Amino acid sequence: MDKMDKTIPVTRSSMPDFQEYMKEIRDIWDSKWLTNMGIKHQQFENQLLDYLGVPNVTLFNNGHYALESVLEAYGLMGEVITTPFTFSSTTHAIVRKGLKPVFCDIKFEDCTLDPDKIEALITDRTCAILPVHVYGNPCHIEAIEKLAKKHSLRVIYDAAHAFGVSYKGNGIGCYGDASMFSFHATKVFNTIEGGAVTYKESSLGPILDNVKNFGIKGPETVEYSGGNGKMNEFQAAMGICNLRHVESEIARRKIVSERYVAQLEGIEGIKLTKIKRDVNHNYSYFPVLFDGYKKSRDEVFEELCRNAIMTRKYFYPLTNRLACYKETYRSETTPVATYVADRVLTLPLYADLELEDVDRICGIIKN
Ligand SMILES: *Cc1c(COP(=O)(O)O)cnc(C)c1O
């Protein structure tokens, strides 16, 4: 096939070797135990505790349900300070749990919640802060947690982008009260669909178990009106396989990212995010800001599209501009987020993206 005819997707799911997965699911066939916290589930959960370096973890069928579940498990009521520069899931989880999102602006440098703008939004109804480690960039953790302590607020991170990230030598899931990870097919690490909550206090575990399994405590005991958020054995088997390769996956993403940096760094009007000190990054996305460039973000998007190169305006629109929220919220209150959302584009990034494709993509951007 001609190189120019090949469509380059914005992401591509990482998958184990077919035989490796077959071998892993053999036991599931033999045991006929398909879900409800079977052997694969327990094994995967233990491996994650170790890999993420966290004290506690509970698995879920997807990241969104994990996020809703942790909000529910803490019994939160009132207002939650959060960012509009995220995937709709973050805002939906807050709203679906009967809470009110209060949108705080982001920092231009790293697109995470601006800690200097949080305190002005705290009221006597505020119960939690829900920041997002956008593109795997850790939030301003110390500043956020200092504020949370001062005002007795929960801190729950949306760490959907941050699998494998560590900060100051600790797994990113060690910070705050709890963190949600997504193992969706498009993320750095996947279990097809899947997710987890990591948390500080082990007492949260039984509550999360209630939320994710109908509140069932025994054959005749149901003590909580829970839902169904269980990860099944096939998802866990996928996790076990993918976890074996995640480090090399991230290493290959790093090589691709560094090639982009080499090609695009220092160009007038193109801004790249810098990896912060003390961070082991996961190279989950490659965002580029077209800020004063000779072409607008939308023009670059269209031109790449004409060349069969898929990119994503991620995140655009902001969640406070979505049809379901724009009547209630005003994006004028988050000007930095609005500015970035109008100019950002995430470029194709996955482990086996060819470096010559990176060069071709950058060539088109540079004309
Ligand atoms: C993917 C994602 C989610 C939702 O996770 P799912 O596993 O797809 O349910 C939530 N927040 C952010 C920022 C995400 O990128």
Short mmCIF file of N, CA and C in Angstrom, two decimals, residues 36-47 59 212 233 236 240:
data_model
loop_
_atom_site.label_atom_id
_atom_site.label_comp_id
_atom_site.label_asym_id
_atom_site.label_seq_id
_atom_site.Cartn_x
_atom_site.Cartn_y
_atom_site.Cartn_z
N ASN A 36 -17.71 -11.91 38.76
CA ASN A 36 -17.89 -11.93 40.22
C ASN A 36 -16.59 -12.27 40.96
N MET A 37 -15.60 -11.43 40.74
CA MET A 37 -14.36 -11.47 41.51
C MET A 37 -13.72 -12.86 41.56
N GLY A 38 -13.49 -13.41 40.38
CA GLY A 38 -12.84 -14.72 40.25
C GLY A 38 -11.33 -14.62 40.41
N ILE A 39 -10.67 -15.69 40.00
CA ILE A 39 -9.22 -15.80 40.20
C ILE A 39 -8.45 -14.73 39.42
N LYS A 40 -8.84 -14.50 38.17
CA LYS A 40 -8.13 -13.50 37.34
C LYS A 40 -8.28 -12.11 37.94
N HIS A 41 -9.50 -11.82 38.39
CA HIS A 41 -9.78 -10.54 39.02
C HIS A 41 -8.87 -10.32 40.22
N GLN A 42 -8.76 -11.33 41.09
CA GLN A 42 -7.95 -11.18 42.30
C GLN A 42 -6.47 -11.05 41.96
N GLN A 43 -6.06 -11.85 40.99
CA GLN A 43 -4.66 -11.83 40.57
C GLN A 43 -4.30 -10.46 39.99
N PHE A 44 -5.16 -9.95 39.13
CA PHE A 44 -4.92 -8.66 38.49
C PHE A 44 -4.93 -7.53 39.53
N GLU A 45 -5.86 -7.61 40.48
CA GLU A 45 -5.93 -6.59 41.52
C GLU A 45 -4.63 -6.54 42.32
N ASN A 46 -4.10 -7.69 42.66
CA ASN A 46 -2.84 -7.74 43.40
C ASN A 46 -1.67 -7.20 42.59
N GLN A 47 -1.66 -7.54 41.31
CA GLN A 47 -0.58 -7.03 40.45
C GLN A 47 -0.65 -5.51 40.33
N LEU A 59 -11.29 -2.78 41.61
CA LEU A 59 -11.49 -2.81 40.15
C LEU A 59 -12.94 -2.55 39.77
N LYS A 212 -20.43 -1.58 43.82
CA LYS A 212 -20.23 -2.23 42.52
C LYS A 212 -20.89 -3.60 42.41
N GLU A 233 -13.84 -11.59 34.22
CA GLU A 233 -12.59 -12.35 34.16
C GLU A 233 -11.82 -12.13 32.85
N ALA A 236 -10.03 -8.85 33.18
CA ALA A 236 -8.89 -9.01 34.07
C ALA A 236 -7.75 -9.76 33.37
N ILE A 240 -3.96 -8.55 32.87
CA ILE A 240 -2.78 -9.33 33.26
C ILE A 240 -1.79 -9.38 32.09
#
